Structure formats: structure tokens, C-alpha cells
mmCIF file of C-alpha atoms in Angstrom:
data_model
loop_
_atom_site.group_PDB
_atom_site.id
_atom_site.type_symbol
_atom_site.label_atom_id
_atom_site.label_comp_id
_atom_site.label_asym_id
_atom_site.label_seq_id
_atom_site.Cartn_x
_atom_site.Cartn_y
_atom_site.Cartn_z
ATOM 1 C CA UNK A 28 23.699 34.283 39.167
ATOM 2 C CA UNK A 29 21.747 31.969 36.852
ATOM 3 C CA UNK A 30 20.572 28.636 38.223
ATOM 4 C CA UNK A 31 20.324 25.529 36.053
ATOM 5 C CA UNK A 32 17.717 22.839 36.581
ATOM 6 C CA UNK A 33 17.769 19.075 36.072
ATOM 7 C CA UNK A 34 14.812 16.706 36.312
ATOM 8 C CA UNK A 35 14.823 12.924 35.992
ATOM 9 C CA UNK A 36 13.019 12.151 32.709
ATOM 10 C CA UNK A 37 10.775 9.441 34.184
ATOM 11 C CA UNK A 38 9.814 11.601 37.158
ATOM 12 C CA UNK A 39 9.109 14.546 34.847
ATOM 13 C CA UNK A 40 6.762 12.445 32.702
ATOM 14 C CA UNK A 41 4.973 11.318 35.862
ATOM 15 C CA UNK A 42 4.541 14.930 37.026
ATOM 16 C CA UNK A 43 3.290 16.004 33.584
ATOM 17 C CA UNK A 44 0.733 13.217 33.534
ATOM 18 C CA UNK A 45 -0.417 13.438 37.168
ATOM 19 C CA UNK A 46 -0.214 17.190 37.836
ATOM 20 C CA UNK A 47 -0.136 18.748 34.337
ATOM 21 C CA UNK A 48 2.919 20.847 35.210
ATOM 22 C CA UNK A 49 5.450 21.663 32.493
ATOM 23 C CA UNK A 50 9.211 22.131 32.937
ATOM 24 C CA UNK A 51 9.162 25.698 31.572
ATOM 25 C CA UNK A 52 6.515 26.652 34.163
ATOM 26 C CA UNK A 53 8.703 25.420 37.011
ATOM 27 C CA UNK A 54 11.766 27.285 35.740
ATOM 28 C CA UNK A 55 9.720 30.481 35.327
ATOM 29 C CA UNK A 56 8.221 30.127 38.832
ATOM 30 C CA UNK A 57 11.704 30.316 40.374
ATOM 31 C CA UNK A 58 11.915 33.885 39.017
ATOM 32 C CA UNK A 59 8.811 34.971 40.953
ATOM 33 C CA UNK A 60 10.004 37.889 43.129
ATOM 34 C CA UNK A 61 7.175 37.160 45.581
ATOM 35 C CA UNK A 62 7.966 33.436 45.737
ATOM 36 C CA UNK A 63 8.640 31.594 48.975
ATOM 37 C CA UNK A 64 11.751 29.446 49.465
ATOM 38 C CA UNK A 65 12.079 27.330 52.598
ATOM 39 C CA UNK A 66 12.745 23.891 54.027
ATOM 40 C CA UNK A 67 10.686 20.925 52.822
ATOM 41 C CA UNK A 68 7.664 20.627 55.156
ATOM 42 C CA UNK A 69 8.033 16.828 55.013
ATOM 43 C CA UNK A 70 11.400 17.393 56.735
ATOM 44 C CA UNK A 71 13.537 15.582 54.167
ATOM 45 C CA UNK A 72 17.001 16.791 55.193
ATOM 46 C CA UNK A 73 18.328 17.805 51.768
ATOM 47 C CA UNK A 74 15.098 18.984 50.144
ATOM 48 C CA UNK A 75 13.689 22.476 49.837
ATOM 49 C CA UNK A 76 10.305 23.855 48.813
ATOM 50 C CA UNK A 77 9.667 26.812 46.535
ATOM 51 C CA UNK A 78 6.214 28.306 45.933
ATOM 52 C CA UNK A 79 5.895 30.689 43.020
ATOM 53 C CA UNK A 80 3.725 31.866 40.150
ATOM 54 C CA UNK A 81 4.331 30.245 36.765
ATOM 55 C CA UNK A 82 4.266 31.901 33.351
ATOM 56 C CA UNK A 83 0.678 30.620 33.060
ATOM 57 C CA UNK A 84 -0.282 32.405 36.322
ATOM 58 C CA UNK A 85 -0.641 29.156 38.227
ATOM 59 C CA UNK A 86 0.802 28.863 41.730
ATOM 60 C CA UNK A 87 3.243 25.940 41.858
ATOM 61 C CA UNK A 88 4.682 24.102 44.833
ATOM 62 C CA UNK A 89 8.112 22.803 43.828
ATOM 63 C CA UNK A 90 10.265 20.378 45.795
ATOM 64 C CA UNK A 91 13.951 20.418 44.870
ATOM 65 C CA UNK A 92 17.463 19.598 46.025
ATOM 66 C CA UNK A 93 20.199 22.211 45.552
ATOM 67 C CA UNK A 94 23.024 20.122 44.072
ATOM 68 C CA UNK A 95 25.464 23.016 44.145
ATOM 69 C CA UNK A 96 25.374 26.801 43.779
ATOM 70 C CA UNK A 97 24.494 26.554 40.093
ATOM 71 C CA UNK A 98 22.146 23.552 39.766
ATOM 72 C CA UNK A 99 18.851 22.534 41.393
ATOM 73 C CA UNK A 100 17.594 18.952 40.957
ATOM 74 C CA UNK A 101 13.812 19.062 40.674
ATOM 75 C CA UNK A 102 11.950 16.361 42.594
ATOM 76 C CA UNK A 103 8.311 17.253 41.928
ATOM 77 C CA UNK A 104 5.914 20.103 41.306
ATOM 78 C CA UNK A 105 2.195 20.361 41.904
ATOM 79 C CA UNK A 106 -0.434 23.050 41.645
ATOM 80 C CA UNK A 107 -1.165 24.812 44.902
ATOM 81 C CA UNK A 108 -4.484 23.739 46.393
ATOM 82 C CA UNK A 109 -4.806 26.977 48.336
ATOM 83 C CA UNK A 110 -6.847 29.855 47.012
ATOM 84 C CA UNK A 111 -4.114 32.468 47.013
ATOM 85 C CA UNK A 112 -4.348 36.031 45.838
ATOM 86 C CA UNK A 113 -1.175 37.085 44.115
#
């Protein structure tokens, strides 16, 4: 099943400026077969975290809310600060 993504325009501009992460990178990272999907470590009840490799080979940490089975609302995305070997 294909998942759609929505991102608040103001929040997206903030993420682009602060973290230099592009929307297409986040969408691509969700296709990483080695990605990790789990609960938000900040323990926000409705939020989840996904860690995956982007099309530019950068490891992204993505916080999102699954709105329904077909749409994820993106909250933020940052570059991983860990030195990971993928």
C-alpha cells in the first residue's frame, strides 16, 4: 500500500532552513528496507519516529503522526548525529 505524506508549509520551511532536509528525501527515506520505525522517544502519545537513509545517502530521523492508514503527517526531520554504517 502506498502512503501519502503531508507537511505544514511553515514547519517545512523551518526544517529546510534549520536542518537542510528536503521533502523528497523524507519520502524516499520511508522506503528504506533497513529503516527503523518505533514510538517517539520523547513519548508524545500520537507520534512515531522513523530512521532511514535518504536518496542522498543521509540518515534522517523523522517524527510523524499516522493520520490514517494512507497518510502520515510529518512533524520534523533532522540529520542523524550518530556515525552509522549502513
